[in-house]
Amino acid sequence: MYKRQHTSFTGGLYSVGLHPWHLSDDWESRQMPEVKHLCTHPAVVALGECGLDKVCLKSLPSDARDAAFVRQTAAFEAHIRLSEAVGKPLVIHCVRAFNELVVLHRRHAPSQPWVVHGFRNNVNIARMLLREDIRLSIGEKYQLPVLQEIPLECLLTETDESRMPVRDIIKSIAEVRRVTAEELSMQIAENAGKIFFQR
């Protein structure tokens, strides 16, 4: 999350949000006001990463995990409401909580797009998310059946957790999907335009 002193946002486009790894006990009063302040900046085109992560709870004492997941869920729902209020999409971090993610998507029925970033899960979960109209972003690491399942108009690419340039990731995906890298680049640019710039 960017701090107030860094609100010039020069030279790029940004997302802001509270990652589930970094939620404080008093996130609602201490951290969320900063997100609300920053998310209205024109250079901020999305909220996130935000979301749900059950794996990170394993580092906590067993009797603290339920409360921590309740906190994650409350913070994520605050991001959902803010996303709808400011008209900007959500970039979602989700680990082993996809059923809960779908429940929240159905409960809130958002008008703003949701994108699960760094998707590396299996094809059944991919299908479940795609049925909910949740977009998937993949990087260097992915399961081949998932890549073959995602409609190209629902696909984004990323370099998170990778040193590989995004053009090389696109080239690799294009080879699997039997399209040219140029065609895939144009499709991804169109997808990003619809999601992040509402065009």
Short mmCIF file of C-alpha atoms in Angstrom, two decimals:
data_model
loop_
_atom_site.label_atom_id
_atom_site.label_comp_id
_atom_site.label_asym_id
_atom_site.label_seq_id
_atom_site.Cartn_x
_atom_site.Cartn_y
_atom_site.Cartn_z
CA MET A 1 0.00 0.00 0.00
CA TYR A 2 1.32 3.43 -0.88
CA LYS A 3 1.67 5.95 1.93
CA ARG A 4 0.28 9.45 1.84
CA GLN A 5 3.68 11.02 1.19
CA HIS A 6 3.88 9.06 -2.08
CA THR A 7 0.69 10.38 -3.67
CA SER A 8 2.39 12.06 -6.64
CA PHE A 9 2.14 8.71 -8.51
CA THR A 10 4.49 9.83 -11.26
CA GLY A 11 5.28 7.67 -14.25
CA GLY A 12 2.79 4.85 -14.05
CA LEU A 13 -0.54 3.39 -13.12
CA TYR A 14 -1.20 1.89 -9.72
CA SER A 15 -3.48 -0.14 -7.50
CA VAL A 16 -3.84 0.38 -3.76
CA GLY A 17 -5.16 -1.94 -1.12
CA LEU A 18 -4.55 -3.99 1.99
CA HIS A 19 -2.95 -7.34 1.28
CA PRO A 20 -4.24 -10.08 3.60
CA TRP A 21 -0.66 -10.72 4.74
CA HIS A 22 -0.35 -7.21 6.15
CA LEU A 23 -3.61 -6.52 7.95
CA SER A 24 -3.27 -4.98 11.38
CA ASP A 25 -5.75 -5.73 14.14
CA ASP A 26 -6.97 -2.15 13.78
CA TRP A 27 -6.92 -2.15 9.95
CA GLU A 28 -10.32 -0.45 9.73
CA SER A 29 -9.26 2.66 11.63
CA ARG A 30 -5.53 2.73 10.88
CA GLN A 31 -5.02 1.30 7.37
CA MET A 32 -8.29 1.56 5.46
CA PRO A 33 -8.58 5.38 5.62
CA GLU A 34 -5.30 5.56 3.70
CA VAL A 35 -6.66 3.28 0.97
CA LYS A 36 -9.80 5.42 0.74
CA HIS A 37 -7.65 8.53 0.42
CA LEU A 38 -5.36 7.13 -2.25
CA CYS A 39 -7.84 5.23 -4.39
CA THR A 40 -9.45 8.36 -5.82
CA HIS A 41 -6.18 9.50 -7.43
CA PRO A 42 -6.44 9.41 -11.26
CA ALA A 43 -3.28 7.26 -11.52
CA VAL A 44 -4.89 4.59 -9.35
CA VAL A 45 -6.84 2.33 -11.68
CA ALA A 46 -7.69 -0.55 -9.32
CA LEU A 47 -7.98 -1.63 -5.72
CA GLY A 48 -5.71 -4.40 -4.53
CA GLU A 49 -4.10 -6.64 -4.00
CA CYS A 50 -6.72 -7.53 -1.46
CA GLY A 51 -8.40 -10.79 -0.68
CA LEU A 52 -8.22 -14.04 1.25
CA ASP A 53 -5.32 -16.31 2.15
CA LYS A 54 -5.74 -19.37 4.34
CA VAL A 55 -2.16 -20.54 3.96
CA CYS A 56 -0.70 -17.50 5.72
CA LEU A 57 -2.90 -18.29 8.72
CA LYS A 58 -0.81 -21.41 9.39
CA SER A 59 1.91 -19.22 10.89
CA LEU A 60 -0.53 -18.17 13.62
CA PRO A 61 -1.43 -20.10 16.77
CA SER A 62 -4.34 -22.43 15.99
CA ASP A 63 -6.70 -20.58 18.34
CA ALA A 64 -6.08 -17.29 16.47
CA ARG A 65 -6.71 -18.49 12.92
CA ASP A 66 -10.49 -18.20 12.83
CA ALA A 67 -10.41 -14.60 14.05
CA ALA A 68 -7.70 -13.76 11.54
CA PHE A 69 -9.75 -15.14 8.66
CA VAL A 70 -12.78 -13.17 9.86
CA ARG A 71 -10.54 -10.09 9.77
CA GLN A 72 -9.38 -10.92 6.22
CA THR A 73 -12.97 -11.34 5.10
CA ALA A 74 -14.10 -8.07 6.67
CA ALA A 75 -11.23 -6.18 5.06
CA PHE A 76 -11.91 -7.76 1.69
CA GLU A 77 -15.59 -6.83 1.90
CA ALA A 78 -14.57 -3.26 2.72
CA HIS A 79 -12.54 -3.26 -0.51
CA ILE A 80 -15.51 -4.64 -2.44
CA ARG A 81 -17.73 -1.83 -1.19
CA LEU A 82 -15.07 0.77 -1.94
CA SER A 83 -14.51 -0.67 -5.42
CA GLU A 84 -18.19 -0.23 -6.18
CA ALA A 85 -18.28 3.27 -4.67
CA VAL A 86 -15.33 4.63 -6.69
CA GLY A 87 -15.94 2.57 -9.83
CA LYS A 88 -12.58 0.77 -9.94
CA PRO A 89 -11.94 -2.99 -10.31
CA LEU A 90 -10.49 -5.36 -7.72
CA VAL A 91 -7.16 -7.16 -8.07
CA ILE A 92 -7.48 -10.18 -5.81
CA HIS A 93 -4.99 -12.31 -3.93
CA CYS A 94 -6.66 -15.63 -3.15
CA VAL A 95 -5.03 -18.75 -1.72
CA ARG A 96 -7.11 -21.79 -0.76
CA ALA A 97 -10.22 -19.67 -0.25
CA PHE A 98 -11.86 -19.81 -3.67
CA ASN A 99 -15.19 -21.15 -2.40
CA GLU A 100 -15.39 -18.22 0.00
CA LEU A 101 -14.43 -15.87 -2.83
CA VAL A 102 -17.32 -17.11 -4.96
CA VAL A 103 -19.75 -16.77 -2.04
CA LEU A 104 -18.70 -13.14 -1.58
CA HIS A 105 -18.97 -12.46 -5.31
CA ARG A 106 -22.53 -13.77 -5.32
CA ARG A 107 -23.42 -11.92 -2.13
CA HIS A 108 -22.18 -8.54 -3.36
CA ALA A 109 -23.08 -8.99 -7.06
CA PRO A 110 -20.43 -6.41 -8.04
CA SER A 111 -20.67 -4.27 -11.13
CA GLN A 112 -16.90 -3.75 -11.13
CA PRO A 113 -14.63 -6.45 -12.59
CA TRP A 114 -12.71 -8.81 -10.32
CA VAL A 115 -9.31 -10.18 -11.39
CA VAL A 116 -7.60 -13.02 -9.53
CA HIS A 117 -3.92 -12.34 -10.01
CA GLY A 118 -1.16 -14.92 -10.17
CA PHE A 119 -3.61 -17.74 -10.79
CA ARG A 120 -1.85 -21.11 -10.56
CA ASN A 121 -4.66 -23.33 -9.35
CA ASN A 122 -6.39 -26.18 -11.15
CA VAL A 123 -8.81 -26.21 -14.04
CA ASN A 124 -11.88 -26.93 -11.91
CA ILE A 125 -11.32 -23.81 -9.83
CA ALA A 126 -10.61 -21.83 -12.99
CA ARG A 127 -13.94 -22.95 -14.44
CA MET A 128 -15.73 -22.05 -11.21
CA LEU A 129 -14.30 -18.53 -11.27
CA LEU A 130 -14.94 -18.03 -14.97
CA ARG A 131 -18.58 -19.02 -14.48
CA GLU A 132 -18.79 -16.15 -12.00
CA ASP A 133 -17.30 -13.78 -14.59
CA ILE A 134 -14.12 -13.40 -12.53
CA ARG A 135 -11.09 -12.77 -14.74
CA LEU A 136 -7.78 -14.60 -14.34
CA SER A 137 -4.26 -13.23 -14.64
CA ILE A 138 -1.40 -15.67 -15.13
CA GLY A 139 2.32 -15.31 -15.22
CA GLU A 140 5.29 -17.53 -15.94
CA LYS A 141 3.95 -20.43 -13.83
CA TYR A 142 0.59 -21.96 -14.64
CA GLN A 143 -1.14 -25.28 -15.21
CA LEU A 144 -1.44 -26.08 -18.90
CA PRO A 145 -5.11 -27.22 -18.76
CA VAL A 146 -5.99 -23.89 -17.13
CA LEU A 147 -4.32 -21.90 -19.88
CA GLN A 148 -6.19 -23.92 -22.48
CA GLU A 149 -9.49 -23.36 -20.64
CA ILE A 150 -9.42 -19.58 -20.20
CA PRO A 151 -11.19 -17.71 -23.00
CA LEU A 152 -8.71 -15.23 -24.43
CA GLU A 153 -11.13 -12.38 -23.73
CA CYS A 154 -10.92 -13.23 -20.00
CA LEU A 155 -7.12 -13.48 -19.80
CA LEU A 156 -4.54 -11.10 -18.39
CA THR A 157 -0.80 -11.66 -18.00
CA GLU A 158 1.67 -10.48 -15.37
CA THR A 159 5.26 -10.65 -14.23
CA ASP A 160 4.61 -10.93 -10.49
CA GLU A 161 7.10 -13.37 -8.90
CA SER A 162 9.00 -13.61 -12.18
CA ARG A 163 11.99 -11.97 -13.80
CA MET A 164 10.75 -12.98 -17.23
CA PRO A 165 9.68 -9.96 -19.31
CA VAL A 166 5.95 -9.84 -19.95
CA ARG A 167 6.54 -10.03 -23.72
CA ASP A 168 8.20 -13.43 -23.20
CA ILE A 169 5.31 -14.62 -21.05
CA ILE A 170 2.88 -13.53 -23.76
CA LYS A 171 4.98 -15.28 -26.41
CA SER A 172 4.96 -18.52 -24.40
CA ILE A 173 1.20 -18.36 -23.86
CA ALA A 174 0.61 -17.53 -27.53
CA GLU A 175 2.49 -20.65 -28.60
CA VAL A 176 0.31 -22.82 -26.37
CA ARG A 177 -2.89 -21.17 -27.58
CA ARG A 178 -1.74 -21.26 -31.23
CA VAL A 179 -2.08 -17.57 -31.88
CA THR A 180 0.62 -15.06 -32.68
CA ALA A 181 2.21 -13.03 -29.92
CA GLU A 182 0.94 -9.90 -31.66
CA GLU A 183 -2.65 -11.19 -31.68
CA LEU A 184 -2.45 -12.15 -28.02
CA SER A 185 -0.87 -8.81 -27.06
CA MET A 186 -3.71 -6.98 -28.77
CA GLN A 187 -6.31 -9.14 -27.03
CA ILE A 188 -4.73 -8.62 -23.61
CA ALA A 189 -4.51 -4.88 -24.22
CA GLU A 190 -8.20 -4.89 -25.11
CA ASN A 191 -9.01 -6.91 -21.97
CA ALA A 192 -7.03 -4.53 -19.78
CA GLY A 193 -8.74 -1.56 -21.37
CA LYS A 194 -12.17 -2.96 -20.58
CA ILE A 195 -11.27 -3.88 -17.01
CA PHE A 196 -9.12 -0.99 -15.86
CA PHE A 197 -10.24 1.86 -18.09
CA GLN A 198 -13.88 0.87 -18.73
CA ARG A 199 -13.50 1.27 -22.50
#
